[in-house]
PDB file of C-alpha atoms in Angstrom:
ATOM      1  CA  MET A   1      76.746  23.459 -85.528  1.00  0.00           C
ATOM      2  CA  THR A   2      76.233  20.909 -82.766  1.00  0.00           C
ATOM      3  CA  LEU A   3      72.983  20.955 -80.832  1.00  0.00           C
ATOM      4  CA  TYR A   4      72.756  19.471 -77.319  1.00  0.00           C
ATOM      5  CA  PHE A   5      69.699  18.293 -75.458  1.00  0.00           C
ATOM      6  CA  ASP A   6      68.809  20.839 -72.771  1.00  0.00           C
ATOM      7  CA  HIS A   7      65.523  19.940 -71.112  1.00  0.00           C
ATOM      8  CA  LEU A   8      62.176  18.142 -71.254  1.00  0.00           C
ATOM      9  CA  VAL A   9      59.029  20.105 -70.389  1.00  0.00           C
ATOM     10  CA  HIS A  10      56.424  18.504 -68.125  1.00  0.00           C
ATOM     11  CA  GLN A  11      53.106  20.375 -67.935  1.00  0.00           C
ATOM     12  CA  VAL A  12      51.640  19.765 -64.469  1.00  0.00           C
ATOM     13  CA  GLN A  13      48.821  21.076 -62.313  1.00  0.00           C
ATOM     14  CA  SER A  14      51.098  21.893 -59.374  1.00  0.00           C
ATOM     15  CA  PRO A  15      54.896  22.096 -59.660  1.00  0.00           C
ATOM     16  CA  ASP A  16      55.109  22.269 -55.867  1.00  0.00           C
ATOM     17  CA  ASN A  17      53.209  19.009 -55.351  1.00  0.00           C
ATOM     18  CA  THR A  18      55.208  17.356 -58.135  1.00  0.00           C
ATOM     19  CA  LYS A  19      58.426  18.448 -56.416  1.00  0.00           C
ATOM     20  CA  VAL A  20      57.366  16.824 -53.143  1.00  0.00           C
ATOM     21  CA  PHE A  21      56.414  13.604 -54.936  1.00  0.00           C
ATOM     22  CA  LEU A  22      59.689  13.387 -56.869  1.00  0.00           C
ATOM     23  CA  ASN A  23      61.904  14.228 -53.896  1.00  0.00           C
ATOM     24  CA  LYS A  24      60.289  11.410 -51.906  1.00  0.00           C
ATOM     25  CA  ARG A  25      61.383   9.085 -54.721  1.00  0.00           C
ATOM     26  CA  ASN A  26      65.010  10.202 -54.768  1.00  0.00           C
ATOM     27  CA  ILE A  27      64.681  12.532 -57.785  1.00  0.00           C
ATOM     28  CA  HIS A  28      66.196  15.775 -56.540  1.00  0.00           C
ATOM     29  CA  THR A  29      63.823  18.600 -57.524  1.00  0.00           C
ATOM     30  CA  VAL A  30      64.013  22.284 -56.598  1.00  0.00           C
ATOM     31  CA  ASN A  31      61.969  25.437 -57.023  1.00  0.00           C
ATOM     32  CA  GLY A  32      62.767  27.254 -60.260  1.00  0.00           C
ATOM     33  CA  GLY A  33      60.873  30.536 -60.142  1.00  0.00           C
ATOM     34  CA  GLN A  34      58.486  32.659 -62.169  1.00  0.00           C
ATOM     35  CA  HIS A  35      58.498  33.574 -65.857  1.00  0.00           C
ATOM     36  CA  THR A  36      56.900  36.972 -65.373  1.00  0.00           C
ATOM     37  CA  MET A  37      56.551  37.573 -69.132  1.00  0.00           C
ATOM     38  CA  TRP A  38      54.567  34.326 -69.648  1.00  0.00           C
ATOM     39  CA  GLY A  39      52.614  33.916 -66.409  1.00  0.00           C
ATOM     40  CA  THR A  40      54.172  30.525 -65.626  1.00  0.00           C
ATOM     41  CA  TYR A  41      56.291  29.090 -62.812  1.00  0.00           C
ATOM     42  CA  ASN A  42      58.306  25.911 -62.451  1.00  0.00           C
ATOM     43  CA  THR A  43      60.256  23.379 -60.491  1.00  0.00           C
ATOM     44  CA  LEU A  44      63.345  21.653 -61.903  1.00  0.00           C
ATOM     45  CA  SER A  45      64.920  18.190 -61.732  1.00  0.00           C
ATOM     46  CA  TYR A  46      68.582  18.336 -62.815  1.00  0.00           C
ATOM     47  CA  PHE A  47      70.703  15.404 -63.996  1.00  0.00           C
ATOM     48  CA  GLY A  48      73.932  17.249 -64.711  1.00  0.00           C
ATOM     49  CA  LEU A  49      72.933  19.973 -67.171  1.00  0.00           C
ATOM     50  CA  ASN A  50      70.098  17.847 -68.557  1.00  0.00           C
ATOM     51  CA  TYR A  51      66.881  18.538 -66.709  1.00  0.00           C
ATOM     52  CA  ILE A  52      63.123  18.119 -66.555  1.00  0.00           C
ATOM     53  CA  GLU A  53      61.055  21.262 -66.067  1.00  0.00           C
ATOM     54  CA  GLN A  54      57.702  20.900 -64.292  1.00  0.00           C
ATOM     55  CA  ILE A  55      55.677  23.965 -65.280  1.00  0.00           C
ATOM     56  CA  ALA A  56      52.239  25.484 -64.619  1.00  0.00           C
ATOM     57  CA  ILE A  57      50.292  28.715 -65.124  1.00  0.00           C
ATOM     58  CA  TYR A  58      49.952  31.351 -62.400  1.00  0.00           C
ATOM     59  CA  ASP A  59      48.632  34.272 -64.493  1.00  0.00           C
ATOM     60  CA  ARG A  60      46.016  33.372 -67.109  1.00  0.00           C
ATOM     61  CA  ASN A  61      46.157  36.661 -69.040  1.00  0.00           C
ATOM     62  CA  LEU A  62      49.949  36.578 -69.416  1.00  0.00           C
ATOM     63  CA  PHE A  63      49.811  32.951 -70.502  1.00  0.00           C
ATOM     64  CA  GLU A  64      47.094  33.567 -73.096  1.00  0.00           C
ATOM     65  CA  ASN A  65      49.170  36.344 -74.623  1.00  0.00           C
ATOM     66  CA  ALA A  66      52.307  34.151 -74.669  1.00  0.00           C
ATOM     67  CA  ALA A  67      50.363  31.323 -76.338  1.00  0.00           C
ATOM     68  CA  LYS A  68      49.839  33.517 -79.419  1.00  0.00           C
ATOM     69  CA  LEU A  69      53.485  33.030 -80.476  1.00  0.00           C
ATOM     70  CA  PRO A  70      53.519  30.206 -83.059  1.00  0.00           C
ATOM     71  CA  TYR A  71      55.544  27.091 -82.194  1.00  0.00           C
ATOM     72  CA  SER A  72      56.231  28.314 -78.664  1.00  0.00           C
ATOM     73  CA  LEU A  73      55.863  26.044 -75.645  1.00  0.00           C
ATOM     74  CA  HIS A  74      52.707  27.896 -74.616  1.00  0.00           C
ATOM     75  CA  TYR A  75      51.278  27.660 -78.137  1.00  0.00           C
ATOM     76  CA  THR A  76      51.785  23.880 -78.043  1.00  0.00           C
ATOM     77  CA  PHE A  77      50.148  23.537 -74.618  1.00  0.00           C
ATOM     78  CA  LYS A  78      47.166  25.656 -75.694  1.00  0.00           C
ATOM     79  CA  ARG A  79      46.761  23.688 -78.942  1.00  0.00           C
ATOM     80  CA  ALA A  80      46.769  20.448 -76.913  1.00  0.00           C
ATOM     81  CA  GLU A  81      43.798  21.825 -74.931  1.00  0.00           C
ATOM     82  CA  GLU A  82      46.096  22.216 -71.920  1.00  0.00           C
ATOM     83  CA  HIS A  83      46.385  18.489 -71.298  1.00  0.00           C
ATOM     84  CA  TYR A  84      48.962  17.657 -68.665  1.00  0.00           C
ATOM     85  CA  GLY A  85      52.024  15.591 -69.499  1.00  0.00           C
ATOM     86  CA  PHE A  86      55.298  15.865 -71.367  1.00  0.00           C
ATOM     87  CA  SER A  87      55.011  18.579 -73.965  1.00  0.00           C
ATOM     88  CA  ARG A  88      58.246  19.613 -75.720  1.00  0.00           C
ATOM     89  CA  ILE A  89      62.015  19.350 -75.564  1.00  0.00           C
ATOM     90  CA  ALA A  90      64.529  22.193 -75.782  1.00  0.00           C
ATOM     91  CA  LEU A  91      67.920  21.982 -77.487  1.00  0.00           C
ATOM     92  CA  ARG A  92      70.920  24.012 -76.367  1.00  0.00           C
ATOM     93  CA  THR A  93      73.125  25.923 -78.794  1.00  0.00           C
ATOM     94  CA  LYS A  94      75.939  28.460 -78.634  1.00  0.00           C
ATOM     95  CA  ASN A  95      75.002  29.873 -82.051  1.00  0.00           C
ATOM     96  CA  ILE A  96      71.304  30.698 -81.882  1.00  0.00           C
ATOM     97  CA  GLU A  97      71.471  33.555 -84.402  1.00  0.00           C
ATOM     98  CA  GLU A  98      73.202  31.346 -86.967  1.00  0.00           C
ATOM     99  CA  GLU A  99      70.730  28.520 -86.313  1.00  0.00           C
ATOM    100  CA  GLY A 100      67.878  30.928 -87.005  1.00  0.00           C
ATOM    101  CA  GLN A 101      69.434  31.908 -90.329  1.00  0.00           C
ATOM    102  CA  ARG A 102      69.974  28.252 -91.259  1.00  0.00           C
ATOM    103  CA  LEU A 103      66.374  27.311 -90.452  1.00  0.00           C
ATOM    104  CA  ARG A 104      64.989  30.256 -92.414  1.00  0.00           C
ATOM    105  CA  ALA A 105      67.070  29.148 -95.395  1.00  0.00           C
ATOM    106  CA  LEU A 106      65.419  25.715 -95.088  1.00  0.00           C
ATOM    107  CA  GLY A 107      62.006  27.348 -95.451  1.00  0.00           C
ATOM    108  CA  PHE A 108      60.828  27.290 -91.848  1.00  0.00           C
ATOM    109  CA  GLU A 109      58.892  30.024 -90.088  1.00  0.00           C
ATOM    110  CA  VAL A 110      61.310  31.289 -87.426  1.00  0.00           C
ATOM    111  CA  TYR A 111      60.464  33.427 -84.391  1.00  0.00           C
ATOM    112  CA  GLY A 112      63.304  34.925 -82.404  1.00  0.00           C
ATOM    113  CA  PRO A 113      65.814  34.725 -80.934  1.00  0.00           C
ATOM    114  CA  ASP A 114      64.013  36.485 -78.092  1.00  0.00           C
ATOM    115  CA  ALA A 115      65.632  37.542 -74.819  1.00  0.00           C
ATOM    116  CA  CYS A 116      64.043  35.838 -71.786  1.00  0.00           C
ATOM    117  CA  SER A 117      64.577  35.676 -68.040  1.00  0.00           C
ATOM    118  CA  ARG A 118      63.355  34.024 -64.859  1.00  0.00           C
ATOM    119  CA  THR A 119      63.612  35.227 -61.283  1.00  0.00           C
ATOM    120  CA  ARG A 120      64.879  32.553 -58.896  1.00  0.00           C
ATOM    121  CA  PRO A 121      63.411  32.222 -55.389  1.00  0.00           C
ATOM    122  CA  ASP A 122      66.517  33.984 -53.998  1.00  0.00           C
ATOM    123  CA  GLY A 123      65.871  36.998 -56.260  1.00  0.00           C
ATOM    124  CA  SER A 124      68.682  36.349 -58.741  1.00  0.00           C
ATOM    125  CA  VAL A 125      67.832  36.447 -62.434  1.00  0.00           C
ATOM    126  CA  VAL A 126      68.581  33.748 -65.029  1.00  0.00           C
ATOM    127  CA  GLU A 127      68.811  34.950 -68.644  1.00  0.00           C
ATOM    128  CA  TRP A 128      68.657  33.163 -72.004  1.00  0.00           C
ATOM    129  CA  LYS A 129      67.497  33.489 -75.615  1.00  0.00           C
ATOM    130  CA  LEU A 130      64.785  31.368 -77.245  1.00  0.00           C
ATOM    131  CA  LEU A 131      64.072  30.521 -80.858  1.00  0.00           C
ATOM    132  CA  HIS A 132      60.948  28.761 -82.156  1.00  0.00           C
ATOM    133  CA  PHE A 133      60.447  27.388 -85.633  1.00  0.00           C
ATOM    134  CA  GLY A 134      58.139  25.202 -87.670  1.00  0.00           C
ATOM    135  CA  LYS A 135      55.711  24.882 -90.543  1.00  0.00           C
ATOM    136  CA  SER A 136      51.944  25.083 -90.368  1.00  0.00           C
ATOM    137  CA  GLU A 137      51.381  21.556 -91.705  1.00  0.00           C
ATOM    138  CA  GLN A 138      53.683  19.757 -89.233  1.00  0.00           C
ATOM    139  CA  ALA A 139      52.092  17.003 -87.137  1.00  0.00           C
ATOM    140  CA  ILE A 140      54.470  17.313 -84.183  1.00  0.00           C
ATOM    141  CA  ASP A 141      56.251  20.455 -83.022  1.00  0.00           C
ATOM    142  CA  PHE A 142      60.012  20.547 -83.403  1.00  0.00           C
ATOM    143  CA  PRO A 143      62.188  21.189 -80.343  1.00  0.00           C
ATOM    144  CA  PHE A 144      62.720  24.846 -79.552  1.00  0.00           C
ATOM    145  CA  LEU A 145      66.234  26.239 -79.245  1.00  0.00           C
ATOM    146  CA  ILE A 146      67.818  27.908 -76.230  1.00  0.00           C
ATOM    147  CA  GLU A 147      71.078  29.774 -75.697  1.00  0.00           C
ATOM    148  CA  TRP A 148      71.966  30.488 -72.088  1.00  0.00           C
ATOM    149  CA  ALA A 149      73.717  33.738 -71.158  1.00  0.00           C
ATOM    150  CA  ALA A 150      76.285  31.804 -69.096  1.00  0.00           C
ATOM    151  CA  ASP A 151      78.457  29.078 -70.602  1.00  0.00           C
ATOM    152  CA  ASP A 152      78.037  25.421 -69.573  1.00  0.00           C
ATOM    153  CA  GLU A 153      80.875  25.389 -67.035  1.00  0.00           C
ATOM    154  CA  ASP A 154      79.627  28.507 -65.250  1.00  0.00           C
ATOM    155  CA  ARG A 155      76.031  27.282 -65.279  1.00  0.00           C
ATOM    156  CA  PHE A 156      77.038  23.941 -63.789  1.00  0.00           C
ATOM    157  CA  ALA A 157      79.000  25.670 -61.015  1.00  0.00           C
ATOM    158  CA  GLN A 158      76.115  28.064 -60.308  1.00  0.00           C
ATOM    159  CA  LEU A 159      73.570  25.242 -60.204  1.00  0.00           C
ATOM    160  CA  GLN A 160      75.743  23.223 -57.831  1.00  0.00           C
ATOM    161  CA  ALA A 161      76.288  26.230 -55.577  1.00  0.00           C
ATOM    162  CA  SER A 162      72.537  26.929 -55.426  1.00  0.00           C
ATOM    163  CA  GLY A 163      71.709  23.300 -54.635  1.00  0.00           C
ATOM    164  CA  ALA A 164      69.800  22.738 -57.881  1.00  0.00           C
ATOM    165  CA  ILE A 165      72.361  20.108 -58.885  1.00  0.00           C
ATOM    166  CA  TYR A 166      72.825  17.740 -55.962  1.00  0.00           C
ATOM    167  CA  PRO A 167      76.471  16.587 -55.888  1.00  0.00           C
ATOM    168  CA  LYS A 168      75.667  13.153 -54.449  1.00  0.00           C
ATOM    169  CA  GLN A 169      72.883  12.312 -56.907  1.00  0.00           C
ATOM    170  CA  SER A 170      74.042   9.661 -59.365  1.00  0.00           C
ATOM    171  CA  ILE A 171      70.908   9.562 -61.547  1.00  0.00           C
ATOM    172  CA  THR A 172      71.416  10.221 -65.258  1.00  0.00           C
ATOM    173  CA  MET A 173      68.889  11.057 -67.969  1.00  0.00           C
ATOM    174  CA  GLU A 174      69.263   8.469 -70.717  1.00  0.00           C
ATOM    175  CA  SER A 175      66.471   8.946 -73.273  1.00  0.00           C
ATOM    176  CA  VAL A 176      63.119  10.524 -74.106  1.00  0.00           C
ATOM    177  CA  GLN A 177      60.327   8.477 -75.696  1.00  0.00           C
ATOM    178  CA  PHE A 178      58.056   9.927 -78.400  1.00  0.00           C
ATOM    179  CA  TYR A 179      54.885   8.654 -80.003  1.00  0.00           C
ATOM    180  CA  VAL A 180      54.581   9.592 -83.695  1.00  0.00           C
ATOM    181  CA  LYS A 181      52.233   8.270 -86.354  1.00  0.00           C
ATOM    182  CA  ASP A 182      54.995   7.821 -88.927  1.00  0.00           C
ATOM    183  CA  VAL A 183      58.314   6.945 -87.297  1.00  0.00           C
ATOM    184  CA  ARG A 184      60.434   6.778 -90.442  1.00  0.00           C
ATOM    185  CA  ALA A 185      59.222  10.091 -91.846  1.00  0.00           C
ATOM    186  CA  THR A 186      59.566  11.916 -88.509  1.00  0.00           C
ATOM    187  CA  VAL A 187      63.013  10.517 -87.759  1.00  0.00           C
ATOM    188  CA  LYS A 188      64.267  11.341 -91.269  1.00  0.00           C
ATOM    189  CA  LEU A 189      62.962  14.912 -91.009  1.00  0.00           C
ATOM    190  CA  TRP A 190      64.380  15.554 -87.529  1.00  0.00           C
ATOM    191  CA  GLN A 191      67.712  13.962 -88.453  1.00  0.00           C
ATOM    192  CA  GLU A 192      68.076  16.263 -91.469  1.00  0.00           C
ATOM    193  CA  VAL A 193      66.776  19.474 -89.886  1.00  0.00           C
ATOM    194  CA  LEU A 194      68.698  19.063 -86.609  1.00  0.00           C
ATOM    195  CA  GLN A 195      71.860  17.776 -88.356  1.00  0.00           C
ATOM    196  CA  LEU A 196      72.078  14.537 -86.368  1.00  0.00           C
ATOM    197  CA  PRO A 197      73.922  11.264 -87.098  1.00  0.00           C
ATOM    198  CA  GLU A 198      72.158   8.486 -88.974  1.00  0.00           C
ATOM    199  CA  PRO A 199      69.264   6.988 -86.967  1.00  0.00           C
ATOM    200  CA  GLU A 200      69.439   3.633 -85.211  1.00  0.00           C
ATOM    201  CA  GLN A 201      66.876   0.957 -86.033  1.00  0.00           C
ATOM    202  CA  HIS A 202      65.530  -1.208 -83.183  1.00  0.00           C
ATOM    203  CA  SER A 203      62.816  -3.850 -83.161  1.00  0.00           C
ATOM    204  CA  GLN A 204      60.043  -1.554 -81.895  1.00  0.00           C
ATOM    205  CA  TYR A 205      61.443   1.952 -82.358  1.00  0.00           C
ATOM    206  CA  MET A 206      64.005   4.166 -84.068  1.00  0.00           C
ATOM    207  CA  SER A 207      66.488   6.400 -82.245  1.00  0.00           C
ATOM    208  CA  LEU A 208      68.269   9.674 -82.855  1.00  0.00           C
ATOM    209  CA  ARG A 209      71.316  10.580 -80.791  1.00  0.00           C
ATOM    210  CA  PHE A 210      72.494  13.916 -79.486  1.00  0.00           C
ATOM    211  CA  PRO A 211      75.905  14.096 -77.788  1.00  0.00           C
ATOM    212  CA  ASN A 212      74.215  13.904 -74.382  1.00  0.00           C
ATOM    213  CA  ILE A 213      70.944  11.946 -74.821  1.00  0.00           C
ATOM    214  CA  ARG A 214      68.934   9.639 -77.081  1.00  0.00           C
ATOM    215  CA  LEU A 215      65.449  10.194 -78.532  1.00  0.00           C
ATOM    216  CA  ASP A 216      63.340   7.071 -79.166  1.00  0.00           C
ATOM    217  CA  PHE A 217      60.412   7.214 -81.606  1.00  0.00           C
ATOM    218  CA  TYR A 218      57.554   4.678 -81.385  1.00  0.00           C
ATOM    219  CA  GLU A 219      54.467   4.129 -83.505  1.00  0.00           C
ATOM    220  CA  LYS A 220      50.997   3.638 -82.086  1.00  0.00           C
ATOM    221  CA  ASP A 221      50.856  -0.025 -81.000  1.00  0.00           C
ATOM    222  CA  ALA A 222      54.165  -0.054 -79.121  1.00  0.00           C
ATOM    223  CA  ALA A 223      53.650   3.391 -77.595  1.00  0.00           C
ATOM    224  CA  THR A 224      50.094   2.609 -76.475  1.00  0.00           C
ATOM    225  CA  ALA A 225      51.227  -0.582 -74.780  1.00  0.00           C
ATOM    226  CA  MET A 226      53.961   1.308 -72.925  1.00  0.00           C
ATOM    227  CA  ALA A 227      51.717   4.209 -71.902  1.00  0.00           C
ATOM    228  CA  LEU A 228      48.690   2.082 -70.983  1.00  0.00           C
ATOM    229  CA  GLY A 229      46.268   3.798 -73.324  1.00  0.00           C
ATOM    230  CA  HIS A 230      45.581   6.569 -75.824  1.00  0.00           C
ATOM    231  CA  LEU A 231      48.373   8.987 -76.702  1.00  0.00           C
ATOM    232  CA  SER A 232      48.791  12.264 -78.526  1.00  0.00           C
ATOM    233  CA  GLU A 233      51.809  12.692 -80.772  1.00  0.00           C
ATOM    234  CA  GLY A 234      54.840  13.951 -78.883  1.00  0.00           C
ATOM    235  CA  PRO A 235      56.957  12.936 -75.882  1.00  0.00           C
ATOM    236  CA  PHE A 236      55.365  10.580 -73.356  1.00  0.00           C
ATOM    237  CA  GLY A 237      58.246   9.083 -71.352  1.00  0.00           C
ATOM    238  CA  VAL A 238      61.719   9.654 -69.981  1.00  0.00           C
ATOM    239  CA  THR A 239      64.251   6.984 -69.027  1.00  0.00           C
ATOM    240  CA  LEU A 240      66.448   7.616 -65.991  1.00  0.00           C
ATOM    241  CA  LYS A 241      69.320   5.472 -64.753  1.00  0.00           C
ATOM    242  CA  ASP A 242      69.836   5.229 -60.996  1.00  0.00           C
ATOM    243  CA  PRO A 243      72.552   2.798 -59.826  1.00  0.00           C
ATOM    244  CA  ASP A 244      71.261   3.076 -56.256  1.00  0.00           C
ATOM    245  CA  LYS A 245      67.679   1.940 -56.952  1.00  0.00           C
ATOM    246  CA  MET A 246      65.696  -0.947 -58.322  1.00  0.00           C
ATOM    247  CA  LYS A 247      63.478  -0.692 -61.384  1.00  0.00           C
ATOM    248  CA  GLU A 248      60.542   1.682 -60.866  1.00  0.00           C
ATOM    249  CA  THR A 249      57.950   3.571 -62.932  1.00  0.00           C
ATOM    250  CA  LEU A 250      56.532   6.924 -61.824  1.00  0.00           C
ATOM    251  CA  VAL A 251      53.197   7.583 -63.524  1.00  0.00           C
ATOM    252  CA  PHE A 252      51.713  11.021 -64.156  1.00  0.00           C
ATOM    253  CA  PRO A 253      48.913  12.065 -66.524  1.00  0.00           C
ATOM    254  CA  GLY A 254      50.562  11.978 -69.945  1.00  0.00           C
ATOM    255  CA  ALA A 255      54.060  11.336 -68.573  1.00  0.00           C
ATOM    256  CA  PHE A 256      56.072   8.307 -67.453  1.00  0.00           C
ATOM    257  CA  TYR A 257      59.357   8.475 -65.551  1.00  0.00           C
ATOM    258  CA  TRP A 258      60.996   5.084 -66.156  1.00  0.00           C
ATOM    259  CA  ILE A 259      63.836   4.373 -63.722  1.00  0.00           C
ATOM    260  CA  ASN A 260      66.266   1.625 -64.773  1.00  0.00           C
ATOM    261  CA  ARG A 261      63.883   0.508 -67.514  1.00  0.00           C
TER     262      ARG A 261
END
């Protein structure tokens, strides 16, 4: 069963302010809407169907309840003492029930699939299923899995029609950078669990490839030099390719947007 990269989660103080900042720098970003079951809201930066979600809390009680679900996005954010920055990635599947069965057979704790939804600013509702999995001793949370109600072609058409995907934007999302304490062990585990091709060895990092993106894993010295200081394990950067711009780095707390790096 092939998994595809879906999105990178960026925990921010204000999605609205982040949207203004990114749009001024040619990264097309739109309002997403509210997750009324979790007490969060978001803005979204699409690069085809790959996207970055900028998310924040609007209802503390709803969020605290959502954070009780092990291995969920909200659980991870709460465990990280709500530090801002890149938090998790989501992987897209068309077989979420079967993936849940496979992961249970591997000995993981699996929660879901759970039906979810978000109300867009225009009042329309987006629906999907989520699945979270892990083990209590893991150092870094695995990606969570998502299955959208609409297929990829319909979603792309809907996102273009709504203006979320800007037809003239030529920026692509190339890779996500992770800091992990043990690159070889983490890469081997993720490669086996997520059924990915053999990893690629580079001078300062190792990579895993999905059909639509690359994940780069760095150990402490290299990651600290790139991120200008102390890091927590997990994603810390994203590489974007923009043929219409020069090299640029956008710096947020706990998150780097590297353009043409």
